[in-house]
XYZ file of N, CA and C in Angstrom:
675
model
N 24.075 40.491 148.772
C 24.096 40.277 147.324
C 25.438 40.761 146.769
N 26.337 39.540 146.291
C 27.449 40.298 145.346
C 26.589 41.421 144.417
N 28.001 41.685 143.978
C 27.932 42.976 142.730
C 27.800 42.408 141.451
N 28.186 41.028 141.373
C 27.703 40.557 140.122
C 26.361 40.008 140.000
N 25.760 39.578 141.078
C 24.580 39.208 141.276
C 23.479 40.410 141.394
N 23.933 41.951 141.667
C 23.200 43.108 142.078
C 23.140 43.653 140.425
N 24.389 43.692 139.553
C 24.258 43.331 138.284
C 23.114 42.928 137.128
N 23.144 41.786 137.486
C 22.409 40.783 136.560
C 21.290 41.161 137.059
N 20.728 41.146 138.058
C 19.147 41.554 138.812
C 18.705 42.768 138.096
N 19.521 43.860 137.990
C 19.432 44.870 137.439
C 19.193 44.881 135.807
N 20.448 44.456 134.793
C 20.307 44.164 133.898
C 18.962 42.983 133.098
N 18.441 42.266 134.131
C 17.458 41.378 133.844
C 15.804 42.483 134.170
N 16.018 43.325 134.996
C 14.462 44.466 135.140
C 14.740 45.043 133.847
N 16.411 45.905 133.557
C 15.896 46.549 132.442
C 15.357 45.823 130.956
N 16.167 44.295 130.771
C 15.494 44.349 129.795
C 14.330 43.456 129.840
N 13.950 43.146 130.471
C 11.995 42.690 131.004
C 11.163 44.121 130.854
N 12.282 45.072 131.195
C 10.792 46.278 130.775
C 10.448 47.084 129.399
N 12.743 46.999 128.766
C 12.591 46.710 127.085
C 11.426 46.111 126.682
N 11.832 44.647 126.847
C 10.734 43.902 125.941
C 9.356 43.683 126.101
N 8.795 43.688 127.356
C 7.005 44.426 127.625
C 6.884 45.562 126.716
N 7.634 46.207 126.601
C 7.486 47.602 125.933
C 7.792 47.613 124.877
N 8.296 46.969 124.107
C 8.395 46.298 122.681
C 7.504 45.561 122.092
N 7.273 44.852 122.577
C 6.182 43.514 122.291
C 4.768 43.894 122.898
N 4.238 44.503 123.935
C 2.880 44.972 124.346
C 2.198 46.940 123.914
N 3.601 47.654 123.924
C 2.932 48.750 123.557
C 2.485 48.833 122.295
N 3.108 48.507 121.034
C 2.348 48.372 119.631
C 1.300 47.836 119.204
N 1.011 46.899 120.522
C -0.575 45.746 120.219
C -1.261 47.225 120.776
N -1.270 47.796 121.547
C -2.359 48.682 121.709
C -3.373 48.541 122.829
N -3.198 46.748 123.500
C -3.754 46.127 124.400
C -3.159 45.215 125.211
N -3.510 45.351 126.352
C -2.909 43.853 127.165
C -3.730 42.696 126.851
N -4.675 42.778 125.881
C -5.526 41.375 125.797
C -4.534 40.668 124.666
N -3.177 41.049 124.153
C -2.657 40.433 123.339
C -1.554 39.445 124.289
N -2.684 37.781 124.226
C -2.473 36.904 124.564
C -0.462 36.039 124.274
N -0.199 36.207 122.565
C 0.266 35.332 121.757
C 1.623 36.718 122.513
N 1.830 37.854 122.746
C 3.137 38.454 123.713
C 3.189 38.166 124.930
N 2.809 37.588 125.611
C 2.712 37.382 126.988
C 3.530 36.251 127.453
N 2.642 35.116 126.285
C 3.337 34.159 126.228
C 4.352 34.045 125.826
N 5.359 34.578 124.940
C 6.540 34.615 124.217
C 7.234 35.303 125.434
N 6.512 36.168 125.845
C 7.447 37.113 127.495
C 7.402 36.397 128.246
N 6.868 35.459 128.562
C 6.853 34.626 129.604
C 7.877 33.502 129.608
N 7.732 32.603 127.818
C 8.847 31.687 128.167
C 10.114 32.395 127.642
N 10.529 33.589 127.029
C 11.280 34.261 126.899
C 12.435 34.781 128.090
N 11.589 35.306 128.946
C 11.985 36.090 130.162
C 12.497 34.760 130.888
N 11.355 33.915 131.264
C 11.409 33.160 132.843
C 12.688 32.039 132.296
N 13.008 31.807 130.714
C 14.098 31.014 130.191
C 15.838 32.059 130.605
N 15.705 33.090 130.094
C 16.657 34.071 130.601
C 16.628 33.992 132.238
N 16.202 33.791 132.746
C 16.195 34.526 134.511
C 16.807 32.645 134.852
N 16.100 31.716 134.211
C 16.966 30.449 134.759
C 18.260 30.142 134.061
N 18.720 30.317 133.312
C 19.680 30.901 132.930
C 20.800 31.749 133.304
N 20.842 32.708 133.608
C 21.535 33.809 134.529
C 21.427 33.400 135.957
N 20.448 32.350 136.868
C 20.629 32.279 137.509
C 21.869 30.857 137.757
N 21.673 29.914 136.500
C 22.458 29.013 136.583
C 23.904 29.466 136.491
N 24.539 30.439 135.899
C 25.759 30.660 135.191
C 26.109 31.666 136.995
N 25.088 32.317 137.570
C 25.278 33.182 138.472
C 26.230 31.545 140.058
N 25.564 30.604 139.614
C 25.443 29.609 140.771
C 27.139 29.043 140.344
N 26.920 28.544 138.530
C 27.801 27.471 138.193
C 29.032 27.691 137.680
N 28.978 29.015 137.161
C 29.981 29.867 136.097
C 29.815 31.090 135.965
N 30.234 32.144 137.411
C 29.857 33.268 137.253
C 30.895 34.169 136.438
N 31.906 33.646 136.050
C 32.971 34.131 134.416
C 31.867 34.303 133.498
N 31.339 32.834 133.078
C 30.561 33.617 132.033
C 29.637 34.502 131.960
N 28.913 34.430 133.103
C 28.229 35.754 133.422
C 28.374 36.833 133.568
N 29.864 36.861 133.997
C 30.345 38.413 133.613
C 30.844 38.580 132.021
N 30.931 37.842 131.575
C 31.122 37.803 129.872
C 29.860 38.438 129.512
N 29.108 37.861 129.724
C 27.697 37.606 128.959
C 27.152 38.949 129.179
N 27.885 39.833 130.322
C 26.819 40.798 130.758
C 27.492 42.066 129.668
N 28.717 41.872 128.833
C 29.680 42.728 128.345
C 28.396 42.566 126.490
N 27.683 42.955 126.424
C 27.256 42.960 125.126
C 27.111 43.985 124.325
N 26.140 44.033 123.076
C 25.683 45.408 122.163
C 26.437 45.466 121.178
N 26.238 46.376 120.255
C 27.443 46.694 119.809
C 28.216 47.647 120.226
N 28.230 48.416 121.205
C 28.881 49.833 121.508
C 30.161 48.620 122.273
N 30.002 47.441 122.669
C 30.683 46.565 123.229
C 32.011 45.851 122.280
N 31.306 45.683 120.948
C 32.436 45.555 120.030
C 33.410 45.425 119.468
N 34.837 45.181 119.903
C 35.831 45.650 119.654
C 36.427 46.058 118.345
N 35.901 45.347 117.049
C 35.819 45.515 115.899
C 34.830 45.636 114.909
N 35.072 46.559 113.746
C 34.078 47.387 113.342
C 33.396 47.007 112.770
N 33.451 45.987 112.067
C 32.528 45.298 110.854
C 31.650 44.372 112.167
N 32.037 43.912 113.091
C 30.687 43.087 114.268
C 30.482 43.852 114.851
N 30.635 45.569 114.906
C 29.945 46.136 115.411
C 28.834 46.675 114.621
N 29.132 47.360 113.270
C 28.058 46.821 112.274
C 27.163 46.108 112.199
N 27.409 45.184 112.123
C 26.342 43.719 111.897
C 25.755 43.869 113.323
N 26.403 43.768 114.114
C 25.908 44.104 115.732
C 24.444 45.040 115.801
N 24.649 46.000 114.917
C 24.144 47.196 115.173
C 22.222 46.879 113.891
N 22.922 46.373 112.821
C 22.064 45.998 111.822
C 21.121 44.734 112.731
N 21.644 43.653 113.104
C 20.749 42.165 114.095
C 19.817 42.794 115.206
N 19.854 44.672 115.928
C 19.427 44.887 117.020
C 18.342 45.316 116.460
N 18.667 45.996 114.614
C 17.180 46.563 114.255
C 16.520 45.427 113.583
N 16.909 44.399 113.270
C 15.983 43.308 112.908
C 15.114 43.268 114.424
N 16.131 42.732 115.051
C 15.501 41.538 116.585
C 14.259 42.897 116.904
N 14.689 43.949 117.127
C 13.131 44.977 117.503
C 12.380 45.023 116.654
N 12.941 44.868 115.035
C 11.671 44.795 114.401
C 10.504 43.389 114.872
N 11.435 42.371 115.132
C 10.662 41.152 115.120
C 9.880 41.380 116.151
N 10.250 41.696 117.240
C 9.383 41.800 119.030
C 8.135 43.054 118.702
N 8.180 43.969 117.106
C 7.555 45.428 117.282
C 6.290 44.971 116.218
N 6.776 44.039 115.038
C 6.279 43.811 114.060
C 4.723 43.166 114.926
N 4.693 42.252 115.499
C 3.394 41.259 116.005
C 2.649 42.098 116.480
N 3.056 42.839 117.587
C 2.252 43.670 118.132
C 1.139 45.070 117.078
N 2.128 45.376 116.433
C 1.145 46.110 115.025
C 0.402 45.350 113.947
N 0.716 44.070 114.191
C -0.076 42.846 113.666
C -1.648 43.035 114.269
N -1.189 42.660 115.382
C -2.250 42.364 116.413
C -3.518 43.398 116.402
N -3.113 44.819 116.622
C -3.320 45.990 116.364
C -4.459 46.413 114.899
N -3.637 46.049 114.224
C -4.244 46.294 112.696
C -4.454 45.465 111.839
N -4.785 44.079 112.550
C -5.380 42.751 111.904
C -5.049 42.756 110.690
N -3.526 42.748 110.461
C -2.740 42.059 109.574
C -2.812 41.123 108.901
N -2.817 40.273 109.740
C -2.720 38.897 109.346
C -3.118 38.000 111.000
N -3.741 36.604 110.575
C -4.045 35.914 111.937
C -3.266 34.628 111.697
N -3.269 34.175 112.744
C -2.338 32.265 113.081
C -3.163 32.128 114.083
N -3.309 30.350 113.856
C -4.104 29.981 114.492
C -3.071 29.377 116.054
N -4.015 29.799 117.409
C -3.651 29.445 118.413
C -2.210 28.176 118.498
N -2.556 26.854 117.814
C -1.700 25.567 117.822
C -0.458 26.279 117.198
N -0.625 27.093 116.615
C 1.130 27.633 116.040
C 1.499 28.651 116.912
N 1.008 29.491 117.516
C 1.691 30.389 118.356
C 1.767 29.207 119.479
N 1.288 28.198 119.799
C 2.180 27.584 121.126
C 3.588 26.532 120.610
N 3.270 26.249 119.542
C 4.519 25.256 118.771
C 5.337 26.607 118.981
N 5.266 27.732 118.126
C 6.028 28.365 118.180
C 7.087 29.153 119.897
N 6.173 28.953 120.863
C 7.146 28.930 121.779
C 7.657 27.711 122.454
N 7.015 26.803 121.938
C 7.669 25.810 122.439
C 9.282 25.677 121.600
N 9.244 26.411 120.373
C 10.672 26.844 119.307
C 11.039 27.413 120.387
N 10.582 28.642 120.952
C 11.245 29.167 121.973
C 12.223 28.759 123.067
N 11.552 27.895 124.115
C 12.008 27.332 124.847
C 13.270 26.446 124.307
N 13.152 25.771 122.906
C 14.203 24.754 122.366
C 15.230 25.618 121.986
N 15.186 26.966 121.709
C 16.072 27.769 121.180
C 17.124 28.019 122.672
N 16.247 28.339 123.969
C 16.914 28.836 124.758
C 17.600 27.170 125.831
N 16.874 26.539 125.273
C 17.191 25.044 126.053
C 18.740 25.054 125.276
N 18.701 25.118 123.941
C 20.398 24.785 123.220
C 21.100 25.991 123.737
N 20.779 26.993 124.245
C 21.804 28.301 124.461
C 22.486 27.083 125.727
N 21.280 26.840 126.801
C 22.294 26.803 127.918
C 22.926 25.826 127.275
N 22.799 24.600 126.856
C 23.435 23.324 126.707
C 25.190 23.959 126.150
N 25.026 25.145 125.277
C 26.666 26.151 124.830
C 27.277 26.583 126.240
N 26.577 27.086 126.983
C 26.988 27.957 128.130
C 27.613 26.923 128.752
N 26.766 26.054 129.506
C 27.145 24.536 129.815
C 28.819 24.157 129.059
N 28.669 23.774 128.122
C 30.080 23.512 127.335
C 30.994 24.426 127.453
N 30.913 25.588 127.327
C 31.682 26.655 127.111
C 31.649 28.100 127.940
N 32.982 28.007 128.720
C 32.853 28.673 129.913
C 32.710 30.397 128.734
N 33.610 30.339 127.355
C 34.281 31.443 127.203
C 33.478 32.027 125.884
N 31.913 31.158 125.960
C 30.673 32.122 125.300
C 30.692 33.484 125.677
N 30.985 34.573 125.423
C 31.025 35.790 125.504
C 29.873 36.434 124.707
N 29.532 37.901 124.655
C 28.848 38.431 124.377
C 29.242 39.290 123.192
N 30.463 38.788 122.944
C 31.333 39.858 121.752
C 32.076 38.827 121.057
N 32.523 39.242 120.049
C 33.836 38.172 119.611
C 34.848 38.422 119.664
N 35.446 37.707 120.928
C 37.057 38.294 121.003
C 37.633 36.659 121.716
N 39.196 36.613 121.666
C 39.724 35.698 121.946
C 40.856 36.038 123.486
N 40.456 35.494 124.216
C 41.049 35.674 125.595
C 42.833 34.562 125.789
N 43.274 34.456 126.793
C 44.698 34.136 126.824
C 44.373 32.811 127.098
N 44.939 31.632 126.459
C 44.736 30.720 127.011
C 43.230 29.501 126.430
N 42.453 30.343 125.972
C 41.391 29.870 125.663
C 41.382 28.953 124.658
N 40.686 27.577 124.649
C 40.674 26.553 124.217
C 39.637 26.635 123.262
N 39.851 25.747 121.715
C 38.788 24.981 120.880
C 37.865 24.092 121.928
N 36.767 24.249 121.638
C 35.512 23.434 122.678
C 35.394 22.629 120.961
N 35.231 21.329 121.339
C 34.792 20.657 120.228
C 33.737 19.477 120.807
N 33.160 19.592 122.082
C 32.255 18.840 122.722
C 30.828 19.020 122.823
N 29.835 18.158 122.884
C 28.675 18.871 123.582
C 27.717 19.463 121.898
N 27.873 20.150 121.745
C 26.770 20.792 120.791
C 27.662 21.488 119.989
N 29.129 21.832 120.300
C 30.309 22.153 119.035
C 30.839 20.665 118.490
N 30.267 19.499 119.280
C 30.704 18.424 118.067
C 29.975 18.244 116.627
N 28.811 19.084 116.809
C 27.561 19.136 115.669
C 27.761 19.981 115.180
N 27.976 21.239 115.286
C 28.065 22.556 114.608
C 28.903 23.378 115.192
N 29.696 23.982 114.316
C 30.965 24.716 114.653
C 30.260 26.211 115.796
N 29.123 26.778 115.725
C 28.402 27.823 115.748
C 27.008 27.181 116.696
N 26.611 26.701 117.380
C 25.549 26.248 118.295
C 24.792 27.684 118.785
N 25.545 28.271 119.210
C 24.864 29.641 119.417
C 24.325 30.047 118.559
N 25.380 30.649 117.445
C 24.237 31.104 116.340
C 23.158 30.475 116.026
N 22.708 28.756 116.295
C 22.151 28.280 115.654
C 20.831 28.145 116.818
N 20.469 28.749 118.211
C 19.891 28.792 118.813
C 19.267 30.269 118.701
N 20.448 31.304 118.102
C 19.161 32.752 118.176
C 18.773 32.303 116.594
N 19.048 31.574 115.657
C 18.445 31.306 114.353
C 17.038 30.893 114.799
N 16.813 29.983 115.958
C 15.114 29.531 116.158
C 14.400 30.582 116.625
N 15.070 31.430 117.677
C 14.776 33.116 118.121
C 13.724 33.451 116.340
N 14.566 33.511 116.115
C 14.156 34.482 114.103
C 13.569 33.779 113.467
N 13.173 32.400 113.739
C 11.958 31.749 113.005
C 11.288 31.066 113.745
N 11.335 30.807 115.015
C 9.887 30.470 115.413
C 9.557 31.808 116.518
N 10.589 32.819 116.379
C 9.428 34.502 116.869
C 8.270 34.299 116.401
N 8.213 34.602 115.019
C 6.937 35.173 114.834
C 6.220 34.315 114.733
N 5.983 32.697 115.054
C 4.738 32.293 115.527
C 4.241 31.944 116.796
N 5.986 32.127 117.967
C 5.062 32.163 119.031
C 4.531 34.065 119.634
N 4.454 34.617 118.360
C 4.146 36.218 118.621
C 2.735 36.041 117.782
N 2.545 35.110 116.991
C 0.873 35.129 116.167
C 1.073 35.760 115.158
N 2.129 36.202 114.581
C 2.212 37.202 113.022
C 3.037 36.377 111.335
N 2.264 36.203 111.027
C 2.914 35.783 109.828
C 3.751 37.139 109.188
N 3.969 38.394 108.969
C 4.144 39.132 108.909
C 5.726 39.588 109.615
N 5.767 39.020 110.675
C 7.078 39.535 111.501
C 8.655 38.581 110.826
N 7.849 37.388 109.768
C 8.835 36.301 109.388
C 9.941 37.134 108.521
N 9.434 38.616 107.968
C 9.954 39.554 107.287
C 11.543 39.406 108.015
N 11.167 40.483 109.231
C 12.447 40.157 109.947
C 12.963 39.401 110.879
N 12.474 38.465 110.934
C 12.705 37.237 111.631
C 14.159 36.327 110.478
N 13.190 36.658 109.246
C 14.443 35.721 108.601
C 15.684 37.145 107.935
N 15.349 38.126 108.050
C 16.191 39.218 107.917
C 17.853 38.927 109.102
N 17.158 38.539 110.340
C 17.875 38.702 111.580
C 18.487 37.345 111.547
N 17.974 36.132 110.697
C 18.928 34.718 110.356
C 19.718 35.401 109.523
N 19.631 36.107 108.621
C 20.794 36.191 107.559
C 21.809 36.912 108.018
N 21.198 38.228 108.802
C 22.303 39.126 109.560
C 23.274 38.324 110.218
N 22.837 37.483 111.358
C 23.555 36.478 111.795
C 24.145 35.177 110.945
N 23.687 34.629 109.934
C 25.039 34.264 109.305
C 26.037 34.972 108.566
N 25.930 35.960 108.207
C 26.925 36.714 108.171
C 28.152 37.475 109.453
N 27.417 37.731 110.759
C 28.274 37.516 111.628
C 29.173 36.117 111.835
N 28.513 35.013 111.944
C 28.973 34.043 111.909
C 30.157 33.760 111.296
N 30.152 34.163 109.798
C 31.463 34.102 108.556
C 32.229 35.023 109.125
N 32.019 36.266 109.410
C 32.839 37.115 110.052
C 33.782 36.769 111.313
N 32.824 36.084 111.907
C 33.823 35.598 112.965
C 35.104 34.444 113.018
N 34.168 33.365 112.085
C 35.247 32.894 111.922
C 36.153 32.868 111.027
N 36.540 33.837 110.327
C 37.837 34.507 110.000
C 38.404 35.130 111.491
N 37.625 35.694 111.980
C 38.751 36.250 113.605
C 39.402 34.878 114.025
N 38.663 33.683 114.065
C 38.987 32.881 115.013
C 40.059 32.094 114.547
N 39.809 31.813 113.116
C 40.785 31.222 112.627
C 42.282 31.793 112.621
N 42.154 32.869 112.569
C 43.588 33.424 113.358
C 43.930 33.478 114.261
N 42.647 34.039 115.017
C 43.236 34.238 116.825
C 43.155 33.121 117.828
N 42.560 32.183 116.740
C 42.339 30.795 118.131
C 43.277 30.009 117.884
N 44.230 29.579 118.803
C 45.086 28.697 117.925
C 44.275 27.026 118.104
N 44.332 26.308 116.629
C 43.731 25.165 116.571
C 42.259 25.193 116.188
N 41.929 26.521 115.750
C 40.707 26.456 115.642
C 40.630 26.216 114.105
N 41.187 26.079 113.085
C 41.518 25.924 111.722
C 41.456 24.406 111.675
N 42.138 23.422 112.618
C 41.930 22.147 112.498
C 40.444 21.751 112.858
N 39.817 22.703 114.032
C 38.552 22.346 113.981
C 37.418 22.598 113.148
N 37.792 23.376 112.802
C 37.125 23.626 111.420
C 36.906 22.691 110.262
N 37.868 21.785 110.002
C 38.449 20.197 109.525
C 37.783 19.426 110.095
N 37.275 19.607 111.275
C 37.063 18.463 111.892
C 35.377 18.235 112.088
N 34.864 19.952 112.106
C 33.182 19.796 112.394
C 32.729 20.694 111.081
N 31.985 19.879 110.333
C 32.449 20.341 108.651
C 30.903 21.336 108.729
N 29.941 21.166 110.112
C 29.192 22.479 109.210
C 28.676 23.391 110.351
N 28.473 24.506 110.043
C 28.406 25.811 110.445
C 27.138 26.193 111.451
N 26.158 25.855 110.890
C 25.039 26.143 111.832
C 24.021 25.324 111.986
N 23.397 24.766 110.694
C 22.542 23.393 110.688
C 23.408 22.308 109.899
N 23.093 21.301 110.810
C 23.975 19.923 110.146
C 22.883 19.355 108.720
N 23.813 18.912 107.843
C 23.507 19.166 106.663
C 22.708 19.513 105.999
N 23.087 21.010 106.127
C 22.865 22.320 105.451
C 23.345 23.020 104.805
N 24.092 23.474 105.943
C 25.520 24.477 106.205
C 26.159 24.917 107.413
């Protein structure tokens, strides 16, 4: 086993045991069906994933593995960095105290639409990864690195952002909580505001990325914004 592959194996247990432990200890029970399932197409979408980038593009996988905010290089996305980590746990913590203290109920057909959001959220990540060797886990601009204007940046300047945006609204129904939409849509706004943030970095540090900007007129959902 390479070291990048001994890596990712590693980094993929710890956070499979994060998120069991996020999403199952607050229900109070393992009979909470509507986390299992979200861990299931959650996780087993991540593990094909990492294994593709491990096979096809192991650059970006070592990108990808550089995250957080302690990863950061600048202070205001490490901020926001830091603000999106207490949404995203609220969202994975919120269902489970749902579940717990019969909050609120959803009926079965929406917690499976809702991971089927799931799966579509993590289906558009790879389709970015796919396009773009130099998806990173931070926002920074490397030597050499090119405007991607193909693929899923011919639609939206931001494809990524616009795949953890389904993360933050169809969470909480494939988690069963009407209740978690609190920060579900807390963790969309955090992230368009990273988004604006960034591209002010890019527009300086990318060269040509100002014409593309001209060229793919919207940001995260096509006509939206």
């Amino acid at each position: 086993m390479t070291d990048l592959a001994r890596r990712t194996v590693v980094g993929f247990l710890k956070l499979t045991a994060f998120m069991v432990l996020l999403v199952m200890l607050p229900a109070g029970s393992v009979e909470f069906w509507p986390g299992w399932l979200f861990l299931a197409a959650s996780l087993g979408a991540t593990a094909a994933i990492a294994a593709w980038m491990l096979t096809h593009d192991p650059a970006l996988l070592e990108r990808r593995l550089t995250v957080g905010p302690a990863a950061e290089p600048d202070p205001v996305q490490r901020r926001i960095q830091i603000v999106a980590s207490v949404f995203g746990i609220a969202l994975m913590v919120v269902p489970g105290l749902d579940h717990r203290f019969h909050w609120s109920a959803m009926a079965p057909g929406l917690v499976v639409l809702g991971n089927l959001g799931i799966v579509a959220a993590y289906a558009l990540c790879f389709l970015v990864f796919r396009e773009n060797s130099y998806a990173a886990g931070t926002v920074a601009v490397e030597a050499a690195q090119p405007v991607i204007a193909t693929g899923p940046y011919a639609v939206v300047r931001h494809p990524m952002y616009t795949s953890a945006s389904f993360l933050g609204l169809f969470g909480p129904l494939a988690l069963g909580s009407w209740w978690a939409f609190w920060p579900g849509l807390a963790l969309v706004a955090v992230l368009a505001a990273r988004l604006v943030a960034e591209e002010r970095y890019l527009t300086v540090h990318l060269p040509g990325y100002a014409a593309y900007r001209l060229q793919v007129r919207w940001r995260l959902v096509p006509g939206l914004w």
